[in-house]
XYZ file of C-alpha atoms in Angstrom:
494
model
C 25.650 -19.531 20.767
C 24.223 -16.084 19.688
C 23.829 -15.643 16.041
C 26.108 -13.151 14.401
C 24.791 -12.875 11.018
C 21.489 -12.164 9.213
C 20.566 -11.977 5.481
C 17.476 -9.998 4.536
C 16.389 -10.553 0.874
C 14.581 -7.323 -0.269
C 15.195 -3.856 0.263
C 11.907 -2.589 0.554
C 10.565 -0.760 3.597
C 10.110 -3.962 5.779
C 13.452 -5.388 4.757
C 15.603 -1.971 5.351
C 13.592 -1.421 8.849
C 14.194 -5.293 9.775
C 17.929 -5.069 9.085
C 18.413 -1.704 11.068
C 16.329 -3.599 14.056
C 18.504 -6.702 13.747
C 21.671 -4.614 13.727
C 20.738 -2.520 16.797
C 20.290 -5.928 18.649
C 23.940 -6.684 17.401
C 23.278 -9.010 14.645
C 25.330 -8.230 11.151
C 22.595 -7.645 8.874
C 23.325 -7.653 5.029
C 20.550 -6.748 2.650
C 20.248 -8.451 -1.064
C 18.194 -6.436 -3.609
C 17.592 -7.498 -7.107
C 17.215 -4.256 -8.220
C 19.837 -1.310 -8.217
C 18.071 0.973 -5.641
C 16.401 0.447 -2.397
C 12.568 0.985 -1.721
C 11.022 -2.137 -3.483
C 7.603 -0.992 -5.154
C 8.361 2.377 -2.968
C 10.147 3.443 -6.003
C 11.427 6.708 -7.477
C 12.599 7.796 -10.751
C 13.747 11.003 -12.652
C 13.511 11.549 -16.566
C 13.953 14.773 -18.063
C 14.185 16.510 -15.120
C 10.550 15.145 -13.985
C 10.787 13.173 -10.718
C 8.259 10.627 -10.041
C 7.286 8.522 -7.030
C 6.225 5.253 -8.664
C 4.717 4.148 -5.206
C 2.831 5.568 -2.430
C 1.996 9.366 -3.169
C 0.756 10.165 0.203
C 2.110 10.108 3.848
C -0.740 8.980 5.847
C -1.106 7.306 9.382
C 1.667 9.754 10.872
C 1.431 8.632 14.245
C 2.713 5.187 13.344
C 5.565 6.510 11.428
C 6.773 8.630 14.590
C 6.260 5.472 16.978
C 8.265 2.957 14.518
C 11.156 5.538 13.867
C 11.274 5.887 17.451
C 11.788 2.548 18.180
C 14.958 2.581 15.718
C 16.112 5.640 17.762
C 15.420 8.444 15.090
C 12.584 11.047 14.980
C 10.853 10.954 11.608
C 10.027 14.555 12.076
C 13.436 15.591 12.392
C 14.582 13.627 9.348
C 11.667 14.678 7.066
C 10.400 17.850 6.220
C 6.862 17.569 6.170
C 4.147 19.606 4.879
C 0.376 19.174 5.496
C -1.829 18.431 2.720
C -5.188 20.302 3.019
C -7.446 19.416 1.350
C -6.236 15.612 1.122
C -8.306 14.949 -2.114
C -10.293 16.847 -4.496
C -13.066 14.558 -5.526
C -14.794 14.969 -8.865
C -17.935 12.992 -9.920
C -19.139 12.134 -13.290
C -21.095 15.416 -13.625
C -18.480 17.602 -12.818
C -19.466 18.049 -9.260
C -16.944 18.421 -6.486
C -16.008 17.672 -2.912
C -12.788 18.653 -1.066
C -12.031 16.437 1.564
C -10.604 19.050 4.138
C -9.616 19.337 7.462
C -11.775 22.561 7.901
C -14.979 21.342 9.261
C -16.784 24.390 8.309
C -15.978 24.023 4.879
C -16.723 20.535 4.905
C -20.414 21.250 6.583
C -21.181 23.517 3.722
C -20.170 21.241 0.754
C -21.659 18.159 2.668
C -25.083 19.809 3.248
C -25.038 20.773 -0.593
C -24.957 16.883 -1.511
C -27.343 15.513 1.251
C -29.189 17.825 3.803
C -28.159 16.457 7.360
C -25.020 14.701 6.216
C -22.837 16.895 8.173
C -24.503 15.281 11.285
C -23.701 11.806 9.885
C -20.139 12.889 8.824
C -19.517 13.617 12.566
C -20.866 10.369 13.788
C -18.919 8.499 11.296
C -15.807 10.165 12.192
C -16.480 9.058 15.779
C -16.796 5.307 14.841
C -13.366 5.773 12.768
C -11.814 6.970 15.669
C -13.000 4.248 17.707
C -12.061 1.745 15.216
C -8.539 3.287 14.871
C -7.595 3.081 18.562
C -9.084 -0.580 18.878
C -7.511 -1.822 15.686
C -4.271 -0.435 16.265
C -3.972 -1.490 19.841
C -5.678 -4.704 19.399
C -4.849 -5.776 16.101
C -2.128 -3.993 14.169
C 0.482 -3.635 16.861
C 0.165 -7.189 17.946
C 1.860 -10.365 16.783
C -0.568 -13.256 17.059
C 1.771 -16.127 17.132
C -0.813 -18.688 18.380
C -4.187 -19.253 18.074
C -4.981 -18.160 21.945
C -3.546 -15.017 21.389
C -6.372 -14.083 18.758
C -9.668 -16.364 19.904
C -10.216 -15.326 23.484
C -12.853 -14.157 25.848
C -11.438 -10.923 25.596
C -11.344 -10.465 21.959
C -15.266 -11.294 21.834
C -16.294 -7.452 22.191
C -14.203 -6.628 19.012
C -16.785 -8.352 16.859
C -19.268 -5.654 17.843
C -17.222 -2.767 18.607
C -14.706 -3.183 15.268
C -17.622 -4.455 12.831
C -15.494 -7.066 11.102
C -18.677 -8.946 9.914
C -20.190 -5.974 8.464
C -19.272 -4.653 5.042
C -17.825 -1.001 4.880
C -20.242 0.320 2.184
C -23.229 -1.414 3.707
C -22.282 0.102 7.155
C -22.185 3.638 5.367
C -26.468 3.874 5.195
C -26.306 4.410 9.315
C -24.571 8.019 8.175
C -25.489 8.732 4.567
C -28.141 8.396 1.934
C -26.231 9.488 -0.963
C -24.260 7.255 -2.824
C -21.564 9.638 -3.700
C -21.019 10.346 0.114
C -21.111 6.688 0.841
C -18.276 6.351 -2.029
C -16.360 9.514 -0.814
C -15.799 7.745 2.525
C -15.122 4.197 1.471
C -12.668 4.603 -1.583
C -9.719 4.287 0.769
C -10.164 0.816 0.861
C -8.503 0.524 -2.345
C -5.316 1.365 -0.387
C -5.799 -2.494 0.900
C -6.429 -3.535 -2.607
C -9.934 -4.036 -1.406
C -13.806 -3.424 -2.565
C -15.488 -1.596 0.086
C -18.332 -3.917 -0.919
C -16.233 -6.760 0.737
C -14.063 -4.938 3.321
C -14.976 -5.016 6.931
C -16.303 -2.014 8.342
C -13.560 -1.763 10.540
C -11.683 0.055 7.598
C -13.551 3.583 8.756
C -10.295 3.956 10.463
C -8.510 4.869 7.095
C -10.858 8.032 6.310
C -10.650 8.880 10.128
C -6.926 8.941 10.236
C -6.618 10.948 6.931
C -8.979 13.602 8.471
C -7.869 13.812 12.012
C -4.164 13.106 11.682
C -3.441 14.219 8.305
C -2.044 13.307 4.839
C 1.283 14.802 4.357
C 4.095 15.354 1.835
C 7.721 15.130 2.525
C 9.756 17.514 1.068
C 11.881 15.709 -1.977
C 8.790 13.375 -2.521
C 7.730 10.214 -0.713
C 11.019 8.417 -1.406
C 12.556 10.497 1.473
C 11.176 8.045 3.511
C 13.261 5.353 2.125
C 16.224 7.785 2.240
C 15.597 8.402 5.985
C 15.251 4.262 6.675
C 18.686 4.161 4.744
C 20.310 6.956 6.956
C 19.345 5.268 10.008
C 20.283 1.505 9.062
C 23.589 2.844 7.703
C 24.154 4.319 11.371
C 24.151 0.906 12.867
C 26.010 -0.963 10.330
C 23.674 -2.487 7.938
C 25.357 -3.455 4.332
C 23.916 -3.758 1.076
C 24.160 -5.555 -2.188
C 22.243 -4.077 -5.058
C 21.595 -6.109 -8.394
C 21.806 -9.021 -6.251
C 18.949 -11.204 -7.140
C 18.130 -14.481 -5.063
C 17.566 -17.518 -6.706
C 16.890 -19.866 -3.885
C 16.746 -20.123 0.024
C 18.781 -23.075 0.577
C 17.192 -25.499 3.210
C 19.106 -28.317 5.125
C 18.242 -30.440 8.206
C 15.157 -28.194 8.845
C 16.729 -25.000 8.724
C 17.550 -22.084 6.229
C 21.382 -22.282 5.903
C 21.481 -19.407 3.377
C 20.797 -18.078 -0.126
C 21.880 -18.990 -3.624
C 22.139 -15.830 -6.052
C 21.184 -15.766 -9.597
C 25.105 -15.228 -10.302
C 26.155 -18.549 -8.526
C 27.089 -17.343 -5.566
C 26.232 -18.954 -2.162
C 25.949 -16.727 0.966
C 25.414 -18.073 4.512
C 23.862 -16.548 7.641
C 22.302 -17.675 10.673
C 18.979 -16.041 9.995
C 17.108 -15.174 7.114
C 14.497 -12.307 6.506
C 12.298 -12.211 3.188
C 10.979 -9.075 2.406
C 10.144 -9.979 -0.767
C 6.450 -10.662 -1.994
C 5.493 -13.480 0.428
C 3.715 -15.710 -2.161
C 6.637 -15.229 -4.608
C 9.147 -16.554 -1.805
C 7.033 -19.775 -1.089
C 6.510 -20.142 -5.149
C 9.913 -19.372 -6.532
C 12.872 -19.319 -3.383
C 11.571 -22.162 -1.240
C 10.616 -26.054 -1.900
C 7.384 -25.935 -0.236
C 4.945 -26.928 -3.169
C 2.146 -27.371 -1.055
C 2.649 -24.133 1.225
C 3.098 -22.155 -2.217
C -0.059 -23.717 -3.598
C -2.113 -22.738 -0.632
C -0.884 -19.343 -0.830
C -1.297 -18.781 -4.679
C -5.268 -19.703 -4.252
C -5.732 -17.061 -1.587
C -7.233 -13.693 -2.479
C -5.073 -11.036 -3.816
C -5.344 -7.334 -4.100
C -5.987 -5.378 -7.104
C -3.552 -3.849 -9.374
C -2.969 -0.734 -11.171
C -2.372 0.842 -14.558
C 0.097 3.910 -13.667
C 1.132 6.685 -16.248
C 4.249 8.751 -15.528
C 3.719 11.982 -17.804
C 6.398 14.657 -18.237
C 4.270 17.485 -19.409
C 5.545 20.777 -21.058
C 2.542 22.678 -19.853
C 1.769 23.678 -16.133
C -1.831 22.838 -14.957
C -2.028 24.829 -12.189
C -6.080 24.404 -11.690
C -5.198 20.490 -11.036
C -4.745 20.011 -7.213
C -2.191 17.736 -5.919
C -4.690 14.651 -5.422
C -7.633 14.675 -7.575
C -9.997 11.608 -7.694
C -12.365 11.138 -10.225
C -15.173 8.841 -8.656
C -17.634 6.990 -10.834
C -21.110 6.963 -10.078
C -21.348 3.402 -11.347
C -19.297 2.531 -7.950
C -20.279 -1.243 -7.303
C -19.927 -2.186 -10.987
C -16.166 -0.580 -10.937
C -15.170 -3.144 -8.045
C -17.396 -6.082 -9.630
C -15.124 -5.502 -12.929
C -11.970 -5.365 -11.154
C -12.618 -7.890 -8.225
C -14.437 -10.395 -10.158
C -13.876 -9.869 -13.855
C -10.250 -8.809 -13.407
C -10.534 -6.352 -15.835
C -11.098 -2.482 -16.284
C -14.452 -0.928 -15.563
C -16.041 0.831 -18.541
C -16.068 4.061 -16.764
C -13.221 3.674 -14.083
C -12.484 5.737 -11.322
C -9.351 7.534 -11.963
C -6.626 9.258 -9.489
C -4.547 11.916 -10.671
C -1.402 13.300 -8.860
C 0.138 16.509 -9.442
C 3.339 16.809 -7.054
C 4.503 19.944 -8.560
C 1.507 21.708 -6.804
C 3.535 20.595 -3.544
C 7.002 21.327 -4.485
C 7.941 23.121 -7.636
C 11.224 21.447 -8.294
C 9.678 17.998 -8.998
C 9.199 19.413 -12.642
C 11.247 21.896 -14.700
C 10.371 25.437 -14.688
C 6.927 26.257 -16.298
C 6.340 22.292 -16.883
C 4.279 19.631 -14.998
C 4.929 16.279 -13.789
C 1.740 14.190 -13.570
C 1.225 10.821 -12.460
C -2.468 8.888 -13.740
C -3.511 5.809 -11.710
C -6.534 3.686 -12.773
C -7.254 0.340 -10.349
C -7.590 -2.763 -12.616
C -7.725 -6.455 -11.728
C -4.627 -8.256 -11.236
C -3.414 -11.009 -13.622
C -5.752 -13.863 -14.347
C -4.320 -17.462 -14.461
C -4.334 -18.301 -18.103
C -2.953 -14.925 -19.511
C -5.717 -13.978 -21.608
C -6.196 -10.234 -20.815
C -5.200 -7.833 -23.611
C -3.041 -5.171 -21.518
C -2.398 -2.995 -24.322
C -6.277 -2.656 -24.932
C -6.678 -2.349 -21.044
C -3.731 0.409 -20.982
C -5.409 2.380 -23.951
C -8.782 2.285 -22.078
C -7.286 3.672 -19.043
C -5.399 6.392 -20.528
C -8.457 7.550 -22.508
C -10.612 7.315 -19.346
C -7.910 9.712 -17.702
C -8.070 12.324 -20.573
C -11.955 12.117 -20.423
C -12.035 12.862 -16.960
C -9.625 15.612 -16.929
C -11.994 17.170 -19.509
C -14.584 17.604 -16.851
C -12.024 20.067 -15.186
C -11.354 22.171 -18.306
C -8.231 20.133 -19.191
C -8.931 18.983 -22.852
C -5.205 19.468 -24.464
C -3.246 17.197 -22.082
C -2.373 14.924 -24.971
C -0.848 17.492 -26.993
C 1.491 18.478 -23.965
C 2.821 15.002 -23.267
C 6.437 14.905 -23.897
C 6.871 11.447 -22.739
C 4.981 8.594 -21.204
C 6.157 5.743 -18.697
C 3.538 3.298 -18.082
C 3.540 0.196 -15.560
C 0.627 -2.352 -16.022
C 0.332 -5.580 -13.885
C 3.029 -7.242 -15.877
C 5.386 -4.453 -14.961
C 4.520 -4.888 -11.265
C 5.187 -8.610 -11.446
C 8.389 -8.161 -13.326
C 9.842 -5.387 -11.515
C 8.886 -6.390 -7.980
C 8.153 -10.056 -8.052
C 4.801 -9.234 -7.091
C 2.284 -12.532 -7.367
C 0.002 -11.817 -10.037
C 0.868 -8.346 -10.299
C -1.099 -7.582 -7.426
C 0.128 -4.143 -6.093
C -0.868 -4.600 -2.445
C -0.008 -8.324 -1.893
C -2.602 -10.689 -0.473
C -5.965 -8.627 0.284
C -7.333 -8.098 3.603
C -10.660 -9.731 3.772
C -11.712 -10.932 7.319
C -10.419 -14.384 6.562
C -6.871 -13.048 5.803
C -6.733 -10.625 8.784
C -4.679 -10.950 12.292
C -4.039 -14.658 12.968
C -5.485 -15.733 9.658
C -2.896 -13.697 7.825
C 0.577 -15.558 6.641
C 2.697 -15.354 9.866
C 6.098 -13.616 10.043
C 7.871 -17.093 10.926
C 7.994 -20.171 8.515
C 5.905 -23.024 9.903
C 8.839 -25.679 9.183
C 12.223 -23.692 9.378
C 12.288 -22.132 12.485
C 15.058 -19.355 11.300
C 13.390 -18.124 8.222
C 11.181 -15.080 8.934
C 9.077 -12.809 6.684
C 8.045 -9.193 6.537
C 6.263 -6.837 4.182
C 2.545 -6.780 2.816
C 1.264 -10.049 2.434
C 2.388 -10.848 6.133
C 0.671 -9.571 9.292
C -0.152 -6.806 9.738
C -0.578 -6.122 5.995
C -0.150 -3.637 3.347
C 1.193 -0.130 3.430
C 4.536 1.738 4.294
C 3.301 2.326 8.238
C 2.208 -1.380 8.327
C 5.465 -2.612 6.801
C 7.327 -0.289 9.592
C 5.149 -2.533 12.403
C 5.866 -5.937 10.522
C 9.512 -5.513 10.382
C 9.563 -4.549 14.157
C 7.139 -7.516 15.251
C 9.466 -10.180 13.124
C 12.595 -8.941 14.611
C 11.102 -9.033 18.099
C 10.072 -12.802 17.420
C 13.507 -13.475 16.186
C 15.049 -12.172 19.431
C 12.286 -13.817 21.504
C 13.196 -17.011 19.614
C 16.821 -16.712 20.436
C 16.259 -15.871 24.169
C 17.777 -12.380 23.629
């Protein structure tokens, strides 16, 4: 008999998308979300006329968005008013030197040659490699669902060991293109999107700076949360239902199958199929009886976390671009502090987002909305990190960096501050260890090695989201949901 119902745990990007795909296949989908609005860590909030995207601030990999929305019968370019952000970033180094990452090749050439003679030719070669990596990785890794070892380990895949450079560390690979440590940093910092250090990430990830330069970084009018709103519209058209403020306490298992869920309020709901979009390590640790599997997941490698400041400011800082990244010259030490020591570097790299440069309505007239983000280590196991001291250090680092641009009075103009630390990420979104990107993307946690989208023991329990294949990020969450639902349909013979 054809299953008629599905429960989706979590209204993140993956959960909403999975529910929409299920409904399009005729399965009634109900999404249960612990918070009072959809989006998960792709969150948005407003205060005193200031609007903040608490999750992603850049719309990248637009071709993936287009393709995945199309599988839902929708056109993302019709649903979102997108404007290209160019330059994508303004990079600022310790001595105040700057590099604008722009799609204007003439401007890029002049900037790069000022930093290192002959580097523009290296940049072009690096972009060529990034293009190859993007095409191959998308076709052979990201868009494929590896259900068995033979689908990943086969003779046809052997050339990928050379063409994708998975065994070469990204930063080390940069010596083929640049001599300058600053340029090596300028085209590897994107590894932080995967919660990784470029000193550990595979060189495959040159695909990320390539897609930003070639396909563009974009801004949806109304902010990045419009992506969530668009997916909610798509899901509503096919009858997906939601319960907000409905926190799942347990996935109920009986006779080797997931029978339903028990909510914190005591209710029990049953369904033929369960799809968990909550953070995968959290699902195993808190919602399932599988202590052995939960333990294995807990001891895998996790991404870094962030301290995020959301400031309403009574002054406009028009000299500050929409995306400013202050890159520390002690680049290696930065990542050692974050990844190995699980703390904040002495001289951290800092990202500042000023969305009102792209859309004036994000802040009240004559005022500014600013977001400052500092990467830090995830929560340690013994809870000895002093997050108040780390937070204060992060705040001072942002102020110090902004002074390089002549902004030395920000503290005097902050009307209010809202701050998320790793403890906040864990509490708000059930992120294990407060790791904002879930499990990190080391070689042994990619492809077939990454946790699969179906439970190994319970055949009707499936997973979507950042810690499952293909990995973290909004575009890959869309892919994750489609792959999981395709597997559900295949398992059901539909």
